[in-house]
Amino acid sequence: MASEADNENRSRLLPTLSENNYPEWRRRVVMLLKHKKLYQHCVDERLPSVNSDSRPSAADYKIIDANAETCNLIAGTLDSNTFTEIFDDDETMENAHLLWNKLTKRFASSTFNNQARIWMRFCRITYNSSLRSFISEIRQCLNEVISVQVEVGTPTLAFTILTNYRRIITT
């Protein structure tokens, strides 16, 4: 069984979610949440209702605590702009499913804004004297292009990559 210190160290290794790293952030967070058996709170919208008329069961409290832990873990990986945008009401702070959906809608939906933001970032990638880092940045951005379903053909992708690479080499 992992100690509390091990869990805390794993949480610290998670990247901060920003405009440029959603696919990597998502994979790492999902891995950690699955390891801690918390991921189901992101995908399952059922949350026990706690009202003054009835006393929640021990199982309900366990679900509520795990849900709160999931929200807390995710919140700790958000930059301040994203945190402010996503946590715009009290319900989001208490519902991991709602939180996960808001993040997915913001960063991975195929809305025009997301597609444009990611395509423009892809078009602005430049070669900075390291082929390895250039290829890594291209791969990362291609994952984002795929995640928001930007529909461009393979030739367009290839021409864009070669143009960005060629601009630096020919100068």
PDB file of C-alpha atoms in Angstrom:
ATOM      1  CA  MET A   1       0.000   0.000   0.000  1.00  0.00           C
ATOM      2  CA  ALA A   2       1.373   3.394  -0.952  1.00  0.00           C
ATOM      3  CA  SER A   3       2.070   5.757   1.887  1.00  0.00           C
ATOM      4  CA  GLU A   4       0.529   9.217   2.134  1.00  0.00           C
ATOM      5  CA  ALA A   5       3.957  10.712   1.332  1.00  0.00           C
ATOM      6  CA  ASP A   6       4.162   8.601  -1.862  1.00  0.00           C
ATOM      7  CA  ASN A   7       0.733   9.824  -2.927  1.00  0.00           C
ATOM      8  CA  GLU A   8       1.711  13.430  -2.216  1.00  0.00           C
ATOM      9  CA  ASN A   9       4.903  13.042  -4.282  1.00  0.00           C
ATOM     10  CA  ARG A  10       2.927  11.586  -7.210  1.00  0.00           C
ATOM     11  CA  SER A  11       0.546  14.541  -7.071  1.00  0.00           C
ATOM     12  CA  ARG A  12       3.435  17.008  -7.174  1.00  0.00           C
ATOM     13  CA  LEU A  13       4.739  15.414 -10.373  1.00  0.00           C
ATOM     14  CA  LEU A  14       1.594  16.363 -12.266  1.00  0.00           C
ATOM     15  CA  PRO A  15       2.056  19.228 -14.705  1.00  0.00           C
ATOM     16  CA  THR A  16       0.102  22.432 -14.269  1.00  0.00           C
ATOM     17  CA  LEU A  17      -2.648  22.580 -16.869  1.00  0.00           C
ATOM     18  CA  SER A  18      -2.109  25.417 -19.308  1.00  0.00           C
ATOM     19  CA  GLU A  19      -3.256  26.380 -22.790  1.00  0.00           C
ATOM     20  CA  ASN A  20      -0.482  24.252 -24.306  1.00  0.00           C
ATOM     21  CA  ASN A  21      -0.488  20.896 -22.550  1.00  0.00           C
ATOM     22  CA  TYR A  22      -4.009  19.502 -22.148  1.00  0.00           C
ATOM     23  CA  PRO A  23      -3.410  16.064 -23.767  1.00  0.00           C
ATOM     24  CA  GLU A  24      -0.324  15.355 -21.633  1.00  0.00           C
ATOM     25  CA  TRP A  25      -1.973  16.793 -18.507  1.00  0.00           C
ATOM     26  CA  ARG A  26      -5.079  14.665 -19.065  1.00  0.00           C
ATOM     27  CA  ARG A  27      -3.122  11.430 -19.519  1.00  0.00           C
ATOM     28  CA  ARG A  28      -1.097  12.014 -16.357  1.00  0.00           C
ATOM     29  CA  VAL A  29      -4.103  13.013 -14.260  1.00  0.00           C
ATOM     30  CA  VAL A  30      -6.133  10.026 -15.491  1.00  0.00           C
ATOM     31  CA  MET A  31      -3.231   7.699 -14.629  1.00  0.00           C
ATOM     32  CA  LEU A  32      -2.978   9.100 -11.100  1.00  0.00           C
ATOM     33  CA  LEU A  33      -6.733   9.107 -10.534  1.00  0.00           C
ATOM     34  CA  LYS A  34      -7.006   5.506 -11.722  1.00  0.00           C
ATOM     35  CA  HIS A  35      -4.109   4.536  -9.450  1.00  0.00           C
ATOM     36  CA  LYS A  36      -5.898   6.137  -6.501  1.00  0.00           C
ATOM     37  CA  LYS A  37      -9.222   4.595  -7.621  1.00  0.00           C
ATOM     38  CA  LEU A  38     -10.753   8.061  -8.023  1.00  0.00           C
ATOM     39  CA  TYR A  39     -11.244   8.292 -11.787  1.00  0.00           C
ATOM     40  CA  GLN A  40     -14.805   6.947 -11.633  1.00  0.00           C
ATOM     41  CA  HIS A  41     -15.818  10.196  -9.899  1.00  0.00           C
ATOM     42  CA  CYS A  42     -14.866  12.084 -13.069  1.00  0.00           C
ATOM     43  CA  VAL A  43     -16.977   9.939 -15.368  1.00  0.00           C
ATOM     44  CA  ASP A  44     -19.866   8.953 -13.076  1.00  0.00           C
ATOM     45  CA  GLU A  45     -22.294  11.775 -12.456  1.00  0.00           C
ATOM     46  CA  ARG A  46     -24.069  10.072  -9.566  1.00  0.00           C
ATOM     47  CA  LEU A  47     -23.300  11.820  -6.311  1.00  0.00           C
ATOM     48  CA  PRO A  48     -25.235  11.040  -3.126  1.00  0.00           C
ATOM     49  CA  SER A  49     -27.555  13.862  -2.207  1.00  0.00           C
ATOM     50  CA  VAL A  50     -27.125  15.085   1.319  1.00  0.00           C
ATOM     51  CA  ASN A  51     -30.083  16.960   2.719  1.00  0.00           C
ATOM     52  CA  SER A  52     -31.289  17.800   6.176  1.00  0.00           C
ATOM     53  CA  ASP A  53     -34.156  15.276   6.046  1.00  0.00           C
ATOM     54  CA  SER A  54     -32.037  12.140   5.979  1.00  0.00           C
ATOM     55  CA  ARG A  55     -28.730  11.066   7.392  1.00  0.00           C
ATOM     56  CA  PRO A  56     -26.206   9.921   4.753  1.00  0.00           C
ATOM     57  CA  SER A  57     -24.904   6.395   5.072  1.00  0.00           C
ATOM     58  CA  ALA A  58     -21.254   5.571   5.686  1.00  0.00           C
ATOM     59  CA  ALA A  59     -21.001   4.549   2.014  1.00  0.00           C
ATOM     60  CA  ASP A  60     -22.392   7.947   0.969  1.00  0.00           C
ATOM     61  CA  TYR A  61     -19.808   9.741   3.106  1.00  0.00           C
ATOM     62  CA  LYS A  62     -17.063   7.632   1.551  1.00  0.00           C
ATOM     63  CA  ILE A  63     -18.213   8.631  -1.953  1.00  0.00           C
ATOM     64  CA  ILE A  64     -18.504  12.294  -0.963  1.00  0.00           C
ATOM     65  CA  ASP A  65     -14.983  12.259   0.532  1.00  0.00           C
ATOM     66  CA  ALA A  66     -13.485  10.550  -2.530  1.00  0.00           C
ATOM     67  CA  ASN A  67     -15.272  13.027  -4.790  1.00  0.00           C
ATOM     68  CA  ALA A  68     -13.859  15.940  -2.766  1.00  0.00           C
ATOM     69  CA  GLU A  69     -10.367  14.405  -2.925  1.00  0.00           C
ATOM     70  CA  THR A  70     -10.695  14.101  -6.716  1.00  0.00           C
ATOM     71  CA  CYS A  71     -11.732  17.756  -7.051  1.00  0.00           C
ATOM     72  CA  ASN A  72      -8.917  18.846  -4.754  1.00  0.00           C
ATOM     73  CA  LEU A  73      -6.292  16.870  -6.657  1.00  0.00           C
ATOM     74  CA  ILE A  74      -7.417  18.286 -10.013  1.00  0.00           C
ATOM     75  CA  ALA A  75      -7.710  21.844  -8.661  1.00  0.00           C
ATOM     76  CA  GLY A  76      -4.091  21.670  -7.498  1.00  0.00           C
ATOM     77  CA  THR A  77      -2.939  21.184 -11.098  1.00  0.00           C
ATOM     78  CA  LEU A  78      -4.695  24.209 -12.608  1.00  0.00           C
ATOM     79  CA  ASP A  79      -3.040  27.536 -13.311  1.00  0.00           C
ATOM     80  CA  SER A  80      -4.782  30.514 -11.698  1.00  0.00           C
ATOM     81  CA  ASN A  81      -6.562  31.649 -14.887  1.00  0.00           C
ATOM     82  CA  THR A  82      -7.994  28.190 -15.532  1.00  0.00           C
ATOM     83  CA  PHE A  83      -8.927  27.778 -11.859  1.00  0.00           C
ATOM     84  CA  THR A  84     -10.849  31.067 -11.869  1.00  0.00           C
ATOM     85  CA  GLU A  85     -12.606  30.225 -15.124  1.00  0.00           C
ATOM     86  CA  ILE A  86     -13.588  26.669 -14.171  1.00  0.00           C
ATOM     87  CA  PHE A  87     -14.501  27.145 -10.505  1.00  0.00           C
ATOM     88  CA  ASP A  88     -17.169  29.736 -11.176  1.00  0.00           C
ATOM     89  CA  ASP A  89     -19.715  28.264  -8.746  1.00  0.00           C
ATOM     90  CA  ASP A  90     -19.864  26.212  -5.553  1.00  0.00           C
ATOM     91  CA  GLU A  91     -21.255  23.167  -7.333  1.00  0.00           C
ATOM     92  CA  THR A  92     -18.045  22.717  -9.341  1.00  0.00           C
ATOM     93  CA  MET A  93     -15.992  22.611  -6.140  1.00  0.00           C
ATOM     94  CA  GLU A  94     -18.053  19.660  -4.915  1.00  0.00           C
ATOM     95  CA  ASN A  95     -18.632  17.649  -8.082  1.00  0.00           C
ATOM     96  CA  ALA A  96     -15.701  15.943  -9.833  1.00  0.00           C
ATOM     97  CA  HIS A  97     -17.878  14.926 -12.783  1.00  0.00           C
ATOM     98  CA  LEU A  98     -18.937  18.531 -13.422  1.00  0.00           C
ATOM     99  CA  LEU A  99     -15.342  19.722 -12.989  1.00  0.00           C
ATOM    100  CA  TRP A 100     -14.035  17.120 -15.467  1.00  0.00           C
ATOM    101  CA  ASN A 101     -16.732  18.045 -17.999  1.00  0.00           C
ATOM    102  CA  LYS A 102     -15.930  21.753 -17.738  1.00  0.00           C
ATOM    103  CA  LEU A 103     -12.227  21.076 -18.292  1.00  0.00           C
ATOM    104  CA  THR A 104     -12.963  18.804 -21.244  1.00  0.00           C
ATOM    105  CA  LYS A 105     -15.283  21.374 -22.774  1.00  0.00           C
ATOM    106  CA  ARG A 106     -12.708  24.126 -22.272  1.00  0.00           C
ATOM    107  CA  PHE A 107      -9.637  22.291 -23.564  1.00  0.00           C
ATOM    108  CA  ALA A 108     -10.718  19.317 -25.670  1.00  0.00           C
ATOM    109  CA  SER A 109     -14.010  20.222 -27.257  1.00  0.00           C
ATOM    110  CA  SER A 110     -14.067  20.634 -30.991  1.00  0.00           C
ATOM    111  CA  THR A 111     -15.417  24.168 -30.825  1.00  0.00           C
ATOM    112  CA  PHE A 112     -14.135  26.628 -33.367  1.00  0.00           C
ATOM    113  CA  ASN A 113     -12.257  28.559 -30.651  1.00  0.00           C
ATOM    114  CA  ASN A 114     -10.347  25.490 -29.474  1.00  0.00           C
ATOM    115  CA  GLN A 115      -9.592  24.361 -33.003  1.00  0.00           C
ATOM    116  CA  ALA A 116      -8.357  27.831 -33.989  1.00  0.00           C
ATOM    117  CA  ARG A 117      -6.245  28.234 -30.839  1.00  0.00           C
ATOM    118  CA  ILE A 118      -4.521  24.896 -31.340  1.00  0.00           C
ATOM    119  CA  TRP A 119      -4.090  25.251 -35.104  1.00  0.00           C
ATOM    120  CA  MET A 120      -2.522  28.712 -34.662  1.00  0.00           C
ATOM    121  CA  ARG A 121      -0.161  27.320 -32.041  1.00  0.00           C
ATOM    122  CA  PHE A 122       0.777  24.492 -34.420  1.00  0.00           C
ATOM    123  CA  CYS A 123       1.460  26.976 -37.229  1.00  0.00           C
ATOM    124  CA  ARG A 124       3.735  29.037 -34.967  1.00  0.00           C
ATOM    125  CA  ILE A 125       6.060  26.210 -33.950  1.00  0.00           C
ATOM    126  CA  THR A 126       9.604  27.114 -34.885  1.00  0.00           C
ATOM    127  CA  TYR A 127      12.832  25.206 -35.052  1.00  0.00           C
ATOM    128  CA  ASN A 128      15.189  26.336 -32.276  1.00  0.00           C
ATOM    129  CA  SER A 129      18.465  24.567 -33.104  1.00  0.00           C
ATOM    130  CA  SER A 130      17.421  21.220 -31.615  1.00  0.00           C
ATOM    131  CA  LEU A 131      15.761  18.754 -33.941  1.00  0.00           C
ATOM    132  CA  ARG A 132      14.787  16.569 -30.980  1.00  0.00           C
ATOM    133  CA  SER A 133      12.893  19.378 -29.217  1.00  0.00           C
ATOM    134  CA  PHE A 134      11.331  20.493 -32.524  1.00  0.00           C
ATOM    135  CA  ILE A 135      10.001  16.977 -33.164  1.00  0.00           C
ATOM    136  CA  SER A 136       8.806  16.705 -29.560  1.00  0.00           C
ATOM    137  CA  GLU A 137       6.915  19.989 -29.830  1.00  0.00           C
ATOM    138  CA  ILE A 138       5.403  18.912 -33.173  1.00  0.00           C
ATOM    139  CA  ARG A 139       4.238  15.614 -31.619  1.00  0.00           C
ATOM    140  CA  GLN A 140       2.741  17.350 -28.613  1.00  0.00           C
ATOM    141  CA  CYS A 141       0.895  19.825 -30.790  1.00  0.00           C
ATOM    142  CA  LEU A 142      -0.307  17.093 -33.177  1.00  0.00           C
ATOM    143  CA  ASN A 143      -1.852  15.317 -30.177  1.00  0.00           C
ATOM    144  CA  GLU A 144      -3.726  18.523 -29.424  1.00  0.00           C
ATOM    145  CA  VAL A 145      -4.793  18.899 -33.075  1.00  0.00           C
ATOM    146  CA  ILE A 146      -6.195  15.368 -32.908  1.00  0.00           C
ATOM    147  CA  SER A 147      -7.874  15.901 -29.524  1.00  0.00           C
ATOM    148  CA  VAL A 148      -9.943  18.861 -30.774  1.00  0.00           C
ATOM    149  CA  GLN A 149     -10.580  17.238 -34.162  1.00  0.00           C
ATOM    150  CA  VAL A 150      -9.052  19.885 -36.413  1.00  0.00           C
ATOM    151  CA  GLU A 151      -9.760  18.561 -39.880  1.00  0.00           C
ATOM    152  CA  VAL A 152      -6.730  19.140 -42.075  1.00  0.00           C
ATOM    153  CA  GLY A 153      -5.224  16.743 -44.519  1.00  0.00           C
ATOM    154  CA  THR A 154      -1.852  15.073 -44.193  1.00  0.00           C
ATOM    155  CA  PRO A 155      -0.304  17.219 -46.959  1.00  0.00           C
ATOM    156  CA  THR A 156      -1.322  20.409 -45.127  1.00  0.00           C
ATOM    157  CA  LEU A 157       0.242  19.134 -41.900  1.00  0.00           C
ATOM    158  CA  ALA A 158       3.436  18.134 -43.711  1.00  0.00           C
ATOM    159  CA  PHE A 159       3.709  21.465 -45.553  1.00  0.00           C
ATOM    160  CA  THR A 160       3.198  23.396 -42.318  1.00  0.00           C
ATOM    161  CA  ILE A 161       5.906  21.408 -40.519  1.00  0.00           C
ATOM    162  CA  LEU A 162       8.360  21.744 -43.398  1.00  0.00           C
ATOM    163  CA  THR A 163       7.661  25.467 -43.756  1.00  0.00           C
ATOM    164  CA  ASN A 164       8.362  26.080 -40.068  1.00  0.00           C
ATOM    165  CA  TYR A 165      11.533  23.985 -40.210  1.00  0.00           C
ATOM    166  CA  ARG A 166      12.690  25.549 -43.507  1.00  0.00           C
ATOM    167  CA  ARG A 167      12.283  29.147 -42.248  1.00  0.00           C
ATOM    168  CA  ILE A 168      15.042  28.621 -39.702  1.00  0.00           C
ATOM    169  CA  ILE A 169      17.377  26.503 -41.811  1.00  0.00           C
ATOM    170  CA  THR A 170      17.461  28.959 -44.726  1.00  0.00           C
ATOM    171  CA  THR A 171      18.233  32.013 -42.596  1.00  0.00           C
TER     172      THR A 171
END
